[in-house]
XYZ file of C-alpha atoms in Angstrom:
374
model
C -35.708 -29.650 -74.240
C -34.317 -33.093 -75.032
C -33.487 -33.457 -78.891
C -32.477 -37.195 -80.130
C -34.521 -37.241 -83.722
C -31.404 -35.172 -85.292
C -27.646 -35.374 -85.635
C -27.543 -31.262 -84.809
C -29.196 -29.816 -81.606
C -31.796 -26.922 -82.063
C -33.000 -24.891 -79.459
C -37.010 -24.730 -79.913
C -38.548 -21.403 -77.408
C -42.209 -21.065 -77.356
C -43.990 -23.028 -80.477
C -47.989 -23.035 -81.113
C -49.714 -26.147 -81.890
C -52.540 -26.446 -84.314
C -51.735 -29.436 -85.405
C -49.153 -31.125 -83.476
C -47.712 -30.940 -79.058
C -46.608 -27.533 -78.107
C -45.342 -25.223 -75.351
C -49.347 -24.600 -74.293
C -50.287 -28.298 -74.638
C -47.164 -29.371 -72.944
C -47.661 -26.938 -70.026
C -51.518 -27.286 -70.126
C -51.437 -31.487 -69.701
C -48.373 -31.416 -67.007
C -49.700 -29.336 -64.601
C -53.645 -30.458 -65.163
C -51.818 -34.075 -64.737
C -49.998 -33.542 -61.388
C -52.765 -31.534 -59.491
C -55.408 -33.792 -60.534
C -53.284 -36.470 -59.041
C -52.382 -34.894 -55.926
C -56.058 -33.940 -55.141
C -57.494 -37.444 -55.394
C -54.849 -39.110 -53.360
C -55.107 -37.060 -50.947
C -57.021 -37.862 -47.547
C -57.571 -35.384 -44.600
C -58.808 -35.842 -40.893
C -62.292 -35.071 -40.002
C -62.886 -31.284 -38.613
C -63.530 -30.366 -35.647
C -67.426 -30.503 -34.496
C -67.004 -26.911 -33.994
C -65.818 -26.078 -37.607
C -67.780 -24.767 -40.406
C -68.567 -26.360 -43.954
C -65.542 -25.486 -45.266
C -63.200 -26.908 -43.368
C -62.496 -30.028 -44.620
C -61.536 -28.697 -48.698
C -59.211 -26.224 -46.693
C -57.636 -29.173 -44.652
C -57.612 -31.159 -48.453
C -55.660 -28.073 -49.839
C -53.656 -27.308 -47.458
C -52.480 -30.949 -47.745
C -52.117 -30.544 -51.299
C -50.035 -27.807 -51.192
C -47.762 -30.132 -49.027
C -47.491 -32.562 -51.944
C -47.317 -30.150 -54.517
C -43.967 -28.413 -53.112
C -42.830 -32.098 -52.272
C -44.720 -35.260 -52.604
C -41.806 -37.186 -50.604
C -43.820 -35.437 -47.240
C -47.220 -36.254 -48.412
C -45.780 -39.574 -48.717
C -44.158 -39.638 -45.114
C -47.510 -38.412 -43.483
C -49.243 -41.347 -45.536
C -46.676 -43.865 -44.452
C -47.305 -42.403 -41.240
C -50.600 -43.101 -41.074
C -51.169 -46.569 -42.263
C -48.041 -47.599 -39.824
C -49.754 -46.278 -37.417
C -53.023 -48.331 -38.433
C -51.595 -51.329 -38.529
C -50.015 -51.494 -35.258
C -53.432 -50.565 -34.317
C -55.038 -53.277 -35.891
C -52.442 -56.130 -34.204
C -53.173 -54.505 -31.057
C -57.135 -54.607 -30.904
C -57.001 -58.538 -32.854
C -55.105 -59.517 -30.308
C -56.696 -58.396 -27.788
C -59.391 -59.925 -28.766
C -61.169 -57.646 -31.414
C -61.101 -59.538 -34.472
C -64.060 -56.744 -36.269
C -61.348 -53.995 -35.546
C -60.060 -53.601 -39.296
C -57.376 -50.793 -41.334
C -61.069 -49.024 -41.868
C -61.341 -48.616 -37.915
C -57.950 -47.891 -36.994
C -57.450 -44.563 -39.862
C -61.035 -44.082 -38.418
C -59.845 -43.848 -35.140
C -56.424 -41.679 -36.105
C -57.919 -39.263 -38.390
C -60.299 -37.761 -35.719
C -63.707 -40.587 -35.950
C -63.922 -41.310 -32.526
C -64.597 -37.873 -29.322
C -64.943 -39.062 -26.483
C -67.256 -36.939 -24.467
C -66.812 -36.589 -19.882
C -68.235 -35.051 -17.336
C -65.520 -32.235 -16.768
C -64.973 -31.592 -20.480
C -65.946 -28.928 -21.814
C -66.297 -29.944 -25.191
C -65.756 -33.890 -26.674
C -61.596 -34.125 -27.649
C -60.611 -36.228 -30.338
C -58.729 -40.051 -29.408
C -56.509 -41.959 -31.530
C -56.553 -45.727 -31.811
C -53.720 -45.687 -29.404
C -55.876 -43.825 -27.088
C -59.335 -45.592 -27.184
C -58.030 -48.590 -26.821
C -56.820 -47.965 -23.482
C -59.482 -46.403 -23.018
C -61.480 -49.930 -23.486
C -59.001 -51.990 -21.854
C -59.406 -50.292 -18.516
C -63.564 -50.399 -19.032
C -63.981 -46.440 -19.605
C -65.801 -46.554 -22.577
C -67.402 -49.524 -24.548
C -66.199 -51.131 -27.869
C -67.421 -49.351 -30.443
C -69.981 -51.176 -32.491
C -69.332 -49.658 -35.720
C -68.826 -52.031 -38.441
C -66.606 -51.844 -41.705
C -69.562 -51.282 -43.359
C -70.654 -48.592 -42.189
C -67.528 -46.606 -42.363
C -67.639 -47.740 -46.359
C -71.236 -45.582 -46.043
C -69.591 -42.845 -43.915
C -66.739 -42.285 -46.377
C -67.464 -40.407 -49.378
C -64.700 -41.163 -51.939
C -65.187 -40.204 -55.766
C -65.259 -43.427 -57.888
C -64.848 -41.161 -61.152
C -62.229 -38.839 -60.161
C -60.211 -41.832 -59.285
C -61.237 -43.296 -62.710
C -60.207 -40.111 -63.998
C -56.877 -40.140 -62.615
C -55.809 -43.330 -63.137
C -56.930 -43.372 -66.919
C -55.169 -39.792 -67.111
C -51.320 -41.247 -65.260
C -51.891 -44.500 -67.192
C -52.239 -42.205 -70.286
C -48.908 -39.974 -69.473
C -46.789 -42.916 -68.416
C -47.410 -44.603 -71.882
C -46.689 -41.262 -74.319
C -43.371 -40.156 -72.077
C -42.379 -44.124 -72.659
C -43.302 -44.229 -75.816
C -41.550 -40.701 -76.735
C -37.626 -41.979 -76.765
C -38.805 -45.741 -77.811
C -39.796 -43.422 -81.414
C -36.718 -41.148 -81.402
C -38.565 -37.940 -80.039
C -38.005 -35.709 -77.709
C -38.930 -35.175 -73.771
C -39.336 -31.939 -71.686
C -38.303 -31.504 -68.096
C -41.464 -30.882 -66.937
C -43.034 -33.925 -68.211
C -39.843 -36.011 -66.775
C -41.166 -34.164 -63.236
C -44.344 -34.884 -63.853
C -43.596 -38.751 -64.204
C -41.606 -38.440 -60.931
C -44.982 -36.930 -59.025
C -46.967 -39.366 -60.189
C -44.856 -42.520 -59.464
C -44.960 -41.379 -55.636
C -48.538 -39.528 -55.986
C -49.420 -44.159 -56.548
C -47.239 -44.859 -53.889
C -49.111 -42.253 -51.066
C -52.642 -43.096 -52.636
C -51.810 -47.049 -51.960
C -51.053 -46.016 -48.412
C -54.295 -43.904 -47.335
C -56.493 -47.331 -49.860
C -58.105 -47.714 -46.887
C -58.256 -44.195 -45.396
C -62.375 -43.149 -44.860
C -62.611 -40.064 -47.563
C -64.673 -36.668 -47.268
C -65.874 -37.794 -43.129
C -67.663 -34.777 -41.760
C -68.793 -36.449 -38.610
C -67.815 -38.589 -36.071
C -68.458 -41.301 -33.650
C -69.295 -39.816 -29.944
C -68.511 -42.282 -27.569
C -69.908 -41.424 -23.776
C -67.104 -41.768 -20.805
C -68.205 -42.126 -17.435
C -65.355 -41.705 -15.923
C -64.004 -38.280 -15.539
C -60.678 -37.289 -16.881
C -59.079 -36.374 -13.774
C -59.894 -40.064 -12.628
C -58.471 -41.674 -15.506
C -55.742 -39.437 -15.767
C -54.605 -39.441 -11.673
C -55.089 -43.628 -12.094
C -51.791 -43.802 -14.524
C -50.165 -41.453 -12.176
C -50.803 -37.452 -13.913
C -52.185 -35.480 -11.153
C -51.934 -31.973 -12.894
C -54.627 -31.088 -14.525
C -52.904 -28.782 -17.412
C -49.850 -31.180 -17.889
C -50.471 -31.833 -21.425
C -49.914 -29.962 -25.303
C -52.843 -31.007 -27.193
C -55.256 -32.995 -25.377
C -55.509 -34.286 -21.312
C -55.111 -37.978 -22.938
C -51.737 -37.525 -24.892
C -49.815 -39.285 -21.474
C -51.144 -42.664 -23.098
C -48.714 -42.336 -25.728
C -45.545 -40.607 -24.206
C -43.462 -40.959 -27.128
C -44.350 -39.260 -30.391
C -42.102 -39.355 -33.638
C -39.042 -36.971 -33.980
C -39.869 -36.097 -37.394
C -43.219 -34.745 -36.328
C -42.138 -32.646 -33.841
C -40.032 -30.940 -35.641
C -42.457 -30.421 -38.469
C -45.256 -28.787 -35.852
C -42.693 -26.696 -34.479
C -41.138 -25.348 -38.043
C -45.073 -24.709 -38.982
C -45.795 -22.915 -35.461
C -42.997 -21.128 -35.876
C -44.723 -19.691 -39.189
C -47.872 -19.429 -37.837
C -46.418 -17.315 -35.232
C -44.648 -15.097 -37.651
C -47.755 -14.582 -39.423
C -46.788 -16.903 -42.533
C -49.968 -19.201 -42.031
C -49.204 -22.259 -44.344
C -50.251 -25.667 -44.634
C -52.527 -25.765 -42.378
C -55.073 -24.153 -40.016
C -53.962 -23.541 -36.510
C -54.989 -25.260 -33.831
C -55.892 -22.662 -31.162
C -58.386 -24.277 -28.600
C -56.970 -25.885 -25.740
C -57.455 -28.994 -25.677
C -56.988 -29.847 -29.457
C -60.636 -30.852 -30.651
C -59.112 -32.406 -33.938
C -56.317 -34.698 -34.931
C -54.432 -33.091 -37.237
C -54.102 -34.194 -41.411
C -50.379 -33.021 -41.214
C -49.350 -35.207 -38.890
C -45.871 -37.633 -39.011
C -46.369 -40.715 -36.976
C -43.756 -43.481 -36.013
C -42.693 -45.666 -38.637
C -42.195 -49.581 -39.108
C -38.985 -50.461 -40.942
C -41.352 -51.725 -43.147
C -43.292 -49.076 -44.069
C -39.790 -46.620 -43.527
C -38.064 -48.988 -46.345
C -41.265 -48.790 -48.809
C -41.011 -44.775 -48.762
C -37.680 -44.898 -49.291
C -37.421 -47.146 -52.158
C -40.207 -43.958 -53.861
C -38.303 -41.669 -52.267
C -35.274 -42.668 -53.941
C -36.939 -43.041 -56.731
C -38.185 -38.911 -57.217
C -35.251 -37.512 -55.918
C -33.318 -39.449 -58.390
C -35.619 -39.096 -61.220
C -34.632 -35.331 -62.566
C -30.898 -36.606 -62.949
C -32.420 -37.799 -65.527
C -32.330 -34.598 -67.615
C -28.452 -34.278 -67.219
C -27.975 -34.383 -70.415
C -30.932 -32.822 -71.764
C -30.801 -29.910 -74.038
C -30.906 -26.589 -72.705
C -30.591 -22.854 -74.272
C -28.641 -21.436 -72.048
C -25.259 -23.107 -70.563
C -26.515 -21.555 -67.000
C -30.095 -22.974 -67.771
C -28.683 -26.418 -67.817
C -25.830 -26.313 -64.926
C -28.886 -24.805 -62.571
C -31.088 -27.801 -63.626
C -28.173 -29.963 -62.929
C -26.992 -28.315 -59.133
C -31.443 -28.702 -58.284
C -30.406 -32.153 -59.418
C -28.025 -33.206 -57.201
C -29.463 -30.644 -54.317
C -32.481 -33.068 -54.429
C -31.013 -36.052 -54.312
C -28.256 -35.010 -51.915
C -31.411 -33.946 -49.773
C -33.708 -37.130 -50.491
C -30.931 -39.473 -49.673
C -29.090 -37.439 -46.852
C -31.953 -36.097 -45.164
C -33.642 -40.239 -45.494
C -29.914 -41.387 -43.348
C -30.059 -38.420 -41.199
C -34.468 -39.055 -39.797
C -33.468 -42.608 -39.293
C -30.047 -42.465 -37.280
C -31.852 -39.881 -35.419
C -35.368 -41.686 -35.057
C -33.640 -44.788 -34.312
C -30.529 -44.957 -31.961
C -30.695 -40.592 -30.801
C -32.952 -38.444 -29.622
C -31.891 -38.758 -25.603
C -35.904 -38.031 -23.725
C -34.779 -34.267 -23.044
C -34.226 -33.612 -27.038
C -37.663 -34.736 -27.124
C -39.104 -32.358 -24.197
C -36.712 -29.647 -25.432
C -38.914 -29.682 -28.424
C -42.311 -30.001 -26.926
C -40.764 -27.148 -24.609
C -40.320 -24.745 -28.089
C -43.427 -25.557 -29.072
C -45.245 -24.734 -26.159
C -44.066 -21.340 -26.422
C -45.688 -20.587 -29.922
C -49.205 -19.915 -30.587
C -51.439 -21.722 -32.150
C -51.157 -25.341 -30.648
C-alpha cells in the first residue's frame, strides 16, 4: 500500500471497516468492478444451429476469462473484428450496397449468416468477405436485412451497461481523489484502473456489434459448393481447414493462427482453456476468439491502450510493501508486463508487416491440422 499521509511509513495488515474502508471493501469493490466491466464489454459470436441454450453463455464466459487473464488480448480480438467490419463496409459500399453498415458487417463476421447448399450436410457460416464474394458472383442474393432489424435482434442489456459505466466512473473518481487528498491507494486499485482503461477501449470497438443474437439468417444457395470451388480453381472437395469457402480469404492473420494453435494444443492435452473445441467438419460456427487482420490505424489505437495498461503497474514502483521481497516481486512483474507489452507488440507488428513468408503460414496451418478440436 502506498502511504503518503505521514512522515513515518507503517505496514498495515488486514483491516476491518466498521466506520471506513477496510481490506474486505477494497478487495470486493475492485473485483466487482473488474468482473462487471469485463462481462459487459464482451460480445460473443453466434452459436451454431445445433448448439444448446447454454452455448453462448459458455462462449461469453470464455471471452470473459480471456479478458480477466489478459485484457490486452481481448482488446486485440475486438480491434481485429472492428477493423474487419470497417473493411467490409467500404467494400460493400464501393460495390453499390450503400445500406451495408457496421452492424451488418459485425453480424456477418460473428456467424449471423449461414449458407445452405445441396451438397452441404448442414449449413455453414459465411463471414462478410465470403458473403461479398457469393453476392458478387450471383450465388446468393443480397440479404434484405435492415439495420433496424439487426438492432431488434440484438438484446443489449442497457441496465447492466449503465451500471457498469456508473461504477467505473465512481471508481476512477475515487482513485484520483485519494492522492489529491494525501491519502493512500493500493496496488489492487491501481490494477483495477488499468483494467478499466482497456475494457473501455474494448467496449468502443464492439459498440456496433450485435449482442446476444441466437439465430442466424439462413441464405439459400442454388449453386453447389463443389461448383463454387471448381470455378475458383479448387477441385479437391476436402482441401479446407474450417469450411469449403476458406479459399475466399486465403491469407490468415499470423497471430490468429498462433493463438488457435496453442488453444488447440491445450485441448489436445485435455486442458479446455478459453474456448469450446470445434468438433464438426465443416465448422458450423465462427470462433469468437479469432484474431483478425487489422489496419494500421486500428493497430495504433490498440497500441496506445496496451502501452497504458502495460505501464500502469510501474506507478506502484515506490509504493510501500510489507517486505522487501514483495516489493521486488512487484517491480519484476511490472517490468515484465511492460516489456511483454512493448516488445511483444513490436515483434507482432514486424512479423505481420514484413515477414511471414507463405510457407510459415502453411506450416502453422499444417501444425493445427494435426490437432483435434479444430
